[in-house]
Coordinates of C-alpha atoms in Angstrom, one line a residue:
X24 CA 0.0 0.0 0.0
X25 CA 1.2 3.6 -0.7
X26 CA -0.1 6.7 1.0
X27 CA 0.5 10.0 -0.8
X28 CA 0.5 13.5 0.7
X29 CA -1.0 16.0 0.7
X30 CA -4.4 14.5 0.7
X31 CA -6.6 17.5 1.3
X32 CA -5.4 19.7 4.2
X33 CA -5.8 19.7 8.0
X34 CA -8.2 17.3 9.6
X35 CA -10.6 18.7 12.3
X36 CA -9.6 17.2 15.7
X37 CA -13.2 17.7 16.9
X38 CA -14.5 15.6 14.0
X39 CA -11.8 13.0 14.7
X40 CA -12.9 12.9 18.4
X41 CA -16.5 12.3 17.4
X42 CA -18.3 15.6 16.8
X43 CA -17.4 19.0 15.4
X44 CA -19.7 21.6 16.9
X45 CA -18.4 24.5 14.7
X46 CA -21.0 25.4 12.1
X47 CA -18.6 26.9 9.6
X48 CA -15.5 24.6 10.3
X49 CA -13.2 24.7 7.2
X50 CA -11.1 21.7 8.3
X51 CA -11.5 18.2 6.9
X52 CA -14.3 16.1 8.2
X53 CA -13.1 12.7 6.7
X54 CA -10.4 10.2 7.1
X55 CA -6.9 11.3 5.9
X56 CA -3.7 9.5 5.3
X57 CA -2.4 10.9 8.6
X58 CA -5.4 9.2 10.2
X59 CA -4.5 6.0 8.5
X60 CA -1.0 6.2 9.9
X61 CA -2.5 6.8 13.4
X62 CA -4.7 3.7 13.0
X63 CA -1.6 1.6 12.1
X64 CA 0.1 2.8 15.3
X65 CA -3.1 2.1 17.3
X66 CA -3.1 -1.5 15.9
X67 CA 0.4 -2.3 17.3
X68 CA 0.4 -5.2 19.8
X69 CA 4.0 -5.8 20.7
X70 CA 6.4 -3.1 19.4
X71 CA 6.8 0.1 17.4
X72 CA 10.3 1.0 16.3
X73 CA 10.5 4.5 14.8
X74 CA 13.5 5.9 13.0
X75 CA 12.6 9.5 12.0
X76 CA 14.4 12.6 11.0
X77 CA 11.6 15.1 12.0
X78 CA 9.1 14.0 14.7
X79 CA 6.7 16.8 15.6
X80 CA 3.2 15.8 14.5
X81 CA 1.1 15.8 17.7
X82 CA -1.4 13.3 16.4
X83 CA 1.2 10.7 15.7
X84 CA 3.2 11.5 18.9
X85 CA 0.1 11.1 20.9
X86 CA -0.6 7.7 19.3
X87 CA 3.0 6.6 20.2
X88 CA 2.5 7.7 23.8
X89 CA -0.9 5.9 24.0
X90 CA 0.6 2.7 22.5
X91 CA 3.4 2.9 25.2
X92 CA 0.7 3.3 27.9
X93 CA -1.0 0.2 26.6
X94 CA 2.2 -1.8 27.1
X95 CA 3.6 -1.7 23.5
X96 CA 7.4 -1.4 23.4
X97 CA 8.1 1.9 21.7
X98 CA 11.7 2.8 20.6
X99 CA 12.6 5.9 18.8
X100 CA 15.9 6.8 17.0
X101 CA 16.0 10.4 15.9
X102 CA 18.3 13.2 14.9
X103 CA 19.2 15.7 17.6
X104 CA 18.5 18.8 15.5
X105 CA 15.0 17.8 14.7
X106 CA 13.7 16.3 18.0
X107 CA 14.2 19.1 20.5
X108 CA 10.7 20.5 20.0
X109 CA 9.0 17.1 20.7
X110 CA 11.6 15.9 23.2
X111 CA 9.9 17.0 26.4
X112 CA 6.6 15.4 25.5
X113 CA 8.0 12.0 24.5
X114 CA 10.6 11.7 27.3
X115 CA 8.1 12.8 29.9
X116 CA 5.8 10.0 28.7
X117 CA 8.6 7.5 29.2
X118 CA 9.3 6.6 25.6
X119 CA 12.7 5.1 25.0
X120 CA 14.6 7.5 22.7
X121 CA 18.1 7.4 21.3
X122 CA 19.5 10.4 19.6
X123 CA 22.1 10.8 16.9
X124 CA 24.4 13.6 18.3
X125 CA 27.0 13.0 15.6
X126 CA 28.0 15.6 13.0
X127 CA 26.1 13.7 10.3
X128 CA 22.3 13.6 10.1
X129 CA 20.1 10.6 10.9
X130 CA 17.9 11.2 7.9
X131 CA 15.9 8.0 7.8
X132 CA 12.1 8.0 7.8
X133 CA 10.7 4.6 8.7
X134 CA 8.7 2.7 11.2
X135 CA 8.4 -1.0 12.0
X136 CA 5.2 -2.3 13.7
X137 CA 5.3 -5.6 15.5
X138 CA 8.3 -6.6 13.4
X139 CA 5.7 -7.4 10.7
X140 CA 4.8 -4.1 9.0
X141 CA 7.2 -1.6 7.5
X142 CA 6.4 2.0 6.7
X143 CA 9.0 4.1 4.8
X144 CA 9.2 7.0 2.4
X145 CA 9.8 10.7 2.3
X146 CA 7.2 11.7 4.9
X147 CA 8.6 13.3 8.1
X148 CA 6.1 13.3 10.9
X149 CA 5.0 16.9 10.7
X150 CA 1.5 18.3 10.5
X151 CA 2.5 20.6 7.6
X152 CA 4.2 17.7 5.8
X153 CA 0.9 15.8 5.7
X154 CA -1.1 18.9 4.7
X155 CA 1.1 20.6 2.2
X156 CA 4.3 18.8 1.2
X157 CA 4.5 16.3 -1.6
X158 CA 5.3 13.2 0.4
X159 CA 4.8 9.4 0.3
X160 CA 4.7 6.4 2.7
X161 CA 5.2 2.9 1.4
X162 CA 3.7 0.1 3.5
X163 CA 4.8 -3.5 3.2
X164 CA 5.0 -6.8 5.0
X165 CA 7.5 -8.2 2.5
X166 CA 9.9 -10.2 4.7
X167 CA 13.1 -9.5 2.8
X168 CA 12.6 -5.7 2.8
X169 CA 11.3 -5.7 6.4
X170 CA 14.4 -7.7 7.6
X171 CA 16.7 -5.0 6.0
X172 CA 15.0 -2.2 8.0
X173 CA 14.9 -4.3 11.2
X174 CA 18.6 -4.8 10.9
X175 CA 19.3 -1.1 10.2
X176 CA 17.1 -0.1 13.2
X177 CA 18.9 -2.5 15.5
X178 CA 22.3 -1.3 14.3
X179 CA 21.4 2.3 15.0
X180 CA 19.8 1.4 18.4
X181 CA 23.2 -0.1 19.4
X182 CA 25.2 2.7 17.8
X183 CA 23.4 5.4 19.8
X184 CA 23.2 3.5 23.1
X185 CA 23.7 6.0 25.9
X186 CA 22.9 8.9 23.6
X187 CA 19.5 9.9 24.9
X188 CA 20.6 13.4 25.9
X189 CA 18.8 15.9 23.8
X190 CA 20.6 19.1 23.3
X191 CA 18.4 22.2 22.8
X192 CA 20.1 24.4 20.3
X193 CA 18.9 27.6 18.7
X194 CA 18.5 27.2 15.0
X195 CA 18.1 29.8 12.2
X196 CA 16.6 28.5 9.0
X197 CA 19.5 29.7 6.9
X198 CA 22.3 28.3 9.0
X199 CA 20.9 25.0 10.1
X200 CA 23.7 22.9 8.5
X201 CA 26.5 25.3 9.3
X202 CA 25.5 25.7 12.9
X203 CA 25.0 22.0 13.4
X204 CA 28.7 21.3 12.4
X205 CA 30.1 24.2 14.3
X206 CA 28.1 23.5 17.4
X207 CA 28.9 19.8 17.5
X208 CA 32.6 20.2 16.7
X209 CA 32.9 22.7 19.5
X210 CA 31.4 20.2 21.9
X211 CA 34.0 17.5 21.0
X212 CA 36.8 19.3 22.9

């Protein structure tokens, strides 16, 4: 299965919760691909492994937290530069997070559910990415492909062991890459 974004705009959270009481609500009142991703997260029974460059979509973060509360093992590998905004929410909820604090970027975008379903593609977990960007998510249970991603996740999980410290860094849009290397190289000494 493949999900393409954008698929219409922002979904109304009131409608998603059961009833939108705003007469002139201009948000979507139907299921979206972001909702389909949320449903896949809600269907997890044993484990969710997330390897994501940008992780800021509240709907998907809340679904991860709820899965964790239900006893599903949730592990997240992310890039330090793109997690700081969501870090407080997921670490306060007790999710197991490992962070790439290296000079290179952890640019993967994939998730493995119950070691049986792989989701991968260009989509970073952002609300604006779902509503505006041209993105895709490929979903498969093909064992050979799944095994490659499981192996990569486990390799990163071991590589970043002990690296759950999230550094909060001011970032300007023009200097993200330059600041990242300067900041991290200064911390090495």
